[in-house]
Amino acid sequence: MIKAVIFDMFETLITLFEGRTYFSEDIAADVGLPEDFFRKEWHITEPARTRGEYTIEEALTITLKKLGIYSADLVQQIAKKRRDALGDTFAAIPDDTIRLLKTLHEKGLSVGLISNTFSDERDMIRSSQLNPLFDAVMISYEQGICKPDPAIFNAMMKALNVKADECLYVGDGGSRELFAAREIGMTAVQCTWFHDRAFEPHIPCPLLDEFPHVDTQMDVIKFIENLDGAPASGNNK
């Protein structure tokens, strides 16, 4: 029986492709460099940014200094544009996302979040209306580990006091999260409701035939009911 539902954040509960977007090609344009040239250096810092070793501002400082174009004002300009774009994302949390999380709680299921994030994304998550709807939150920037490392999934199960076979993991599939969840013993499903929003080179994951799909947020409830053979409910609250 499913007792806990664990979600990814971006392209699962919310989408970065809402309102203003501000990705590496946009930063490259702002600093006057070719996209590929900037992106190569910027992506070198991504693992450390994700594990909480650098804030966005620190990673920008390192990258811009390597490229010979550093200024404190430029770092702050880029960081602000990222925050503004993230603000659009978190201002447009779908009603069905809120409804899904509240429905899971009403049915007695625990709700968790595992998200690979940078410092500014972490700040937005923690201050958002979604944060209180999770029973446990594992953010890579805070934990120092990131998906697909099994350790972050194990930390979530410990926090929720559940076993792997009692967990449903829901994500878009980026960072090989679905494979990692399945390998640890969870049931894993790929959400597709934001799939058509993303554009290259930022599509986090193609549609995967290896996993069942849920096409709307409330399809998660139906999926659990079909798994358990009865209306979704848990006994761990």
XYZ file of C-alpha atoms in Angstrom:
237
model
C 0.000 0.000 0.000
C 1.223 3.468 -0.870
C 1.732 5.578 2.255
C 3.821 8.426 0.847
C 4.007 10.340 -2.409
C 7.326 12.002 -3.176
C 7.571 14.692 -5.816
C 10.186 16.405 -7.893
C 9.697 20.189 -8.059
C 10.522 21.740 -11.432
C 8.535 20.484 -14.444
C 6.502 18.432 -11.962
C 4.764 20.692 -9.450
C 5.717 23.918 -11.223
C 7.386 24.828 -14.502
C 10.281 27.136 -15.277
C 8.704 27.749 -18.689
C 6.117 30.170 -17.339
C 6.378 33.923 -17.786
C 9.925 35.192 -18.142
C 12.657 32.605 -18.667
C 16.306 33.287 -17.983
C 18.672 30.516 -18.975
C 22.335 30.262 -19.908
C 21.779 31.624 -23.420
C 20.139 34.703 -21.912
C 23.067 35.249 -19.557
C 25.460 34.833 -22.494
C 23.586 37.528 -24.410
C 23.725 39.863 -21.425
C 27.486 39.441 -21.025
C 28.148 39.616 -24.777
C 29.575 36.126 -25.277
C 28.672 33.260 -27.631
C 26.208 30.856 -26.010
C 28.394 27.751 -26.253
C 31.443 29.581 -24.934
C 29.621 30.877 -21.860
C 27.586 27.716 -21.291
C 30.702 25.521 -21.167
C 32.215 27.485 -18.276
C 28.901 28.016 -16.488
C 28.007 24.339 -16.537
C 31.341 23.430 -14.942
C 29.983 24.963 -11.738
C 26.633 23.164 -11.899
C 27.435 20.137 -9.696
C 28.857 22.373 -6.963
C 25.925 24.781 -7.263
C 23.523 21.879 -6.902
C 25.270 20.468 -3.822
C 25.333 23.802 -2.026
C 29.045 24.470 -2.400
C 28.435 27.769 -4.214
C 25.591 30.253 -4.169
C 24.461 31.521 -7.545
C 26.408 34.722 -6.916
C 29.574 32.819 -6.005
C 29.312 30.590 -9.077
C 28.738 33.607 -11.310
C 31.779 35.305 -9.810
C 33.952 32.256 -10.510
C 32.644 31.912 -14.071
C 32.875 35.578 -15.019
C 36.389 35.849 -13.612
C 37.488 32.834 -15.677
C 36.005 34.506 -18.735
C 37.716 37.801 -17.919
C 34.514 39.830 -17.708
C 33.808 39.959 -13.974
C 32.216 42.887 -12.239
C 30.202 42.888 -9.030
C 27.433 44.833 -10.755
C 27.208 42.241 -13.524
C 26.900 39.421 -10.992
C 24.051 41.219 -9.235
C 22.332 42.033 -12.541
C 22.342 38.386 -13.614
C 21.293 37.124 -10.188
C 18.365 39.560 -10.145
C 17.171 38.467 -13.581
C 17.247 34.852 -12.384
C 15.217 35.782 -9.306
C 12.725 37.715 -11.426
C 12.206 34.731 -13.736
C 11.828 32.395 -10.762
C 9.328 34.848 -9.332
C 7.168 34.337 -12.411
C 7.423 30.571 -11.955
C 6.342 30.629 -8.326
C 3.621 33.207 -8.973
C 2.026 30.731 -11.383
C 1.759 27.595 -9.244
C -1.082 25.658 -10.881
C -4.281 25.331 -8.878
C -4.236 21.604 -9.627
C -0.826 21.283 -7.980
C -2.199 22.753 -4.746
C -5.313 20.626 -5.065
C -3.262 17.460 -5.542
C -1.077 18.023 -2.490
C -4.045 18.894 -0.288
C -6.005 15.879 -1.529
C -3.127 13.556 -0.693
C -3.060 14.942 2.846
C -6.822 14.574 3.158
C -6.446 10.917 2.228
C -3.878 10.384 4.978
C -0.835 10.130 2.741
C 2.502 11.730 3.534
C 3.935 14.124 0.959
C 7.627 14.683 0.297
C 9.777 16.758 -2.023
C 13.181 15.833 -3.453
C 14.606 18.598 -5.616
C 17.948 19.335 -7.225
C 18.207 23.096 -6.845
C 20.561 26.055 -6.734
C 20.589 28.667 -3.966
C 18.035 31.025 -5.490
C 15.668 28.181 -6.322
C 15.979 26.866 -2.769
C 15.073 30.285 -1.400
C 11.994 30.429 -3.610
C 10.851 26.956 -2.575
C 11.247 27.676 1.121
C 9.255 30.913 0.893
C 6.543 29.549 -1.415
C 3.024 28.447 -0.567
C 4.059 24.905 -1.499
C 6.611 24.516 1.285
C 4.084 24.005 4.139
C 2.339 21.303 2.111
C 5.297 18.917 2.382
C 5.871 16.635 5.358
C 9.552 16.422 4.454
C 11.768 18.331 2.039
C 15.120 17.147 0.692
C 16.758 19.928 -1.303
C 20.128 19.109 -2.839
C 21.503 22.562 -2.003
C 20.812 21.883 1.685
C 21.632 18.176 1.795
C 24.911 18.271 -0.117
C 23.739 15.344 -2.248
C 21.547 15.267 -5.314
C 19.497 12.955 -7.459
C 20.106 10.298 -8.658
C 22.199 9.488 -5.539
C 20.238 6.861 -3.551
C 21.253 8.640 -0.349
C 18.794 11.471 -0.903
C 15.951 8.992 -1.449
C 16.970 7.096 1.689
C 16.995 10.349 3.653
C 13.457 11.044 2.503
C 12.211 7.599 3.502
C 13.772 8.014 6.932
C 12.165 11.431 7.352
C 8.733 10.079 6.396
C 9.201 6.787 8.277
C 8.252 4.676 5.269
C 9.774 1.837 3.272
C 10.562 2.020 -0.424
C 7.661 -0.186 -1.468
C 5.309 2.196 0.346
C 6.415 5.163 -1.772
C 5.238 6.567 -5.082
C 7.751 8.861 -6.767
C 6.397 11.407 -9.265
C 8.719 13.392 -11.522
C 9.379 14.548 -15.065
C 12.398 12.239 -15.226
C 15.324 14.651 -15.206
C 18.530 13.625 -13.415
C 17.557 9.968 -13.928
C 15.302 10.368 -10.918
C 12.732 7.799 -12.031
C 15.361 5.135 -12.570
C 16.905 5.912 -9.187
C 13.537 5.726 -7.438
C 12.692 2.433 -9.119
C 16.089 0.927 -8.376
C 15.681 1.686 -4.688
C 12.310 -0.075 -4.690
C 9.804 2.757 -5.099
C 7.008 2.840 -7.636
C 7.905 5.575 -10.123
C 5.701 7.442 -12.594
C 6.556 10.101 -15.140
C 4.410 13.224 -15.117
C 3.785 14.695 -18.551
C 1.548 17.704 -17.912
C 4.352 20.229 -18.458
C 6.226 18.252 -21.106
C 5.191 20.435 -24.054
C 6.354 23.646 -22.356
C 10.109 22.989 -22.458
C 12.353 23.861 -25.388
C 15.842 22.795 -26.414
C 18.418 22.662 -24.969
C 16.445 22.719 -21.715
C 14.181 19.679 -22.080
C 15.063 17.783 -18.889
C 13.901 14.368 -20.061
C 12.138 12.793 -23.041
C 9.009 10.733 -22.548
C 10.082 7.366 -21.188
C 8.319 4.190 -22.274
C 9.888 2.389 -19.293
C 7.542 4.131 -16.852
C 3.803 4.703 -16.583
C 2.691 8.261 -17.302
C 0.318 10.582 -15.476
C -0.987 13.300 -17.762
C -2.677 15.566 -15.209
C -1.999 16.299 -11.567
C -5.139 14.574 -10.341
C -4.249 11.470 -12.349
C -1.779 10.796 -9.529
C -4.737 10.073 -7.244
C -6.244 7.703 -9.817
C -2.886 5.960 -10.229
C -2.649 5.313 -6.488
C -6.214 4.038 -6.367
C -5.497 1.632 -9.209
C -2.339 0.423 -7.463
C -4.042 -0.178 -4.142
C -7.308 -1.406 -5.602
C -9.248 1.056 -3.446
C -9.604 4.807 -2.935
C -6.200 6.258 -2.093
C -5.542 6.315 1.639
C -2.706 5.852 4.068
C -2.470 4.817 7.692
C 0.740 6.566 8.668
C -0.614 9.933 9.773
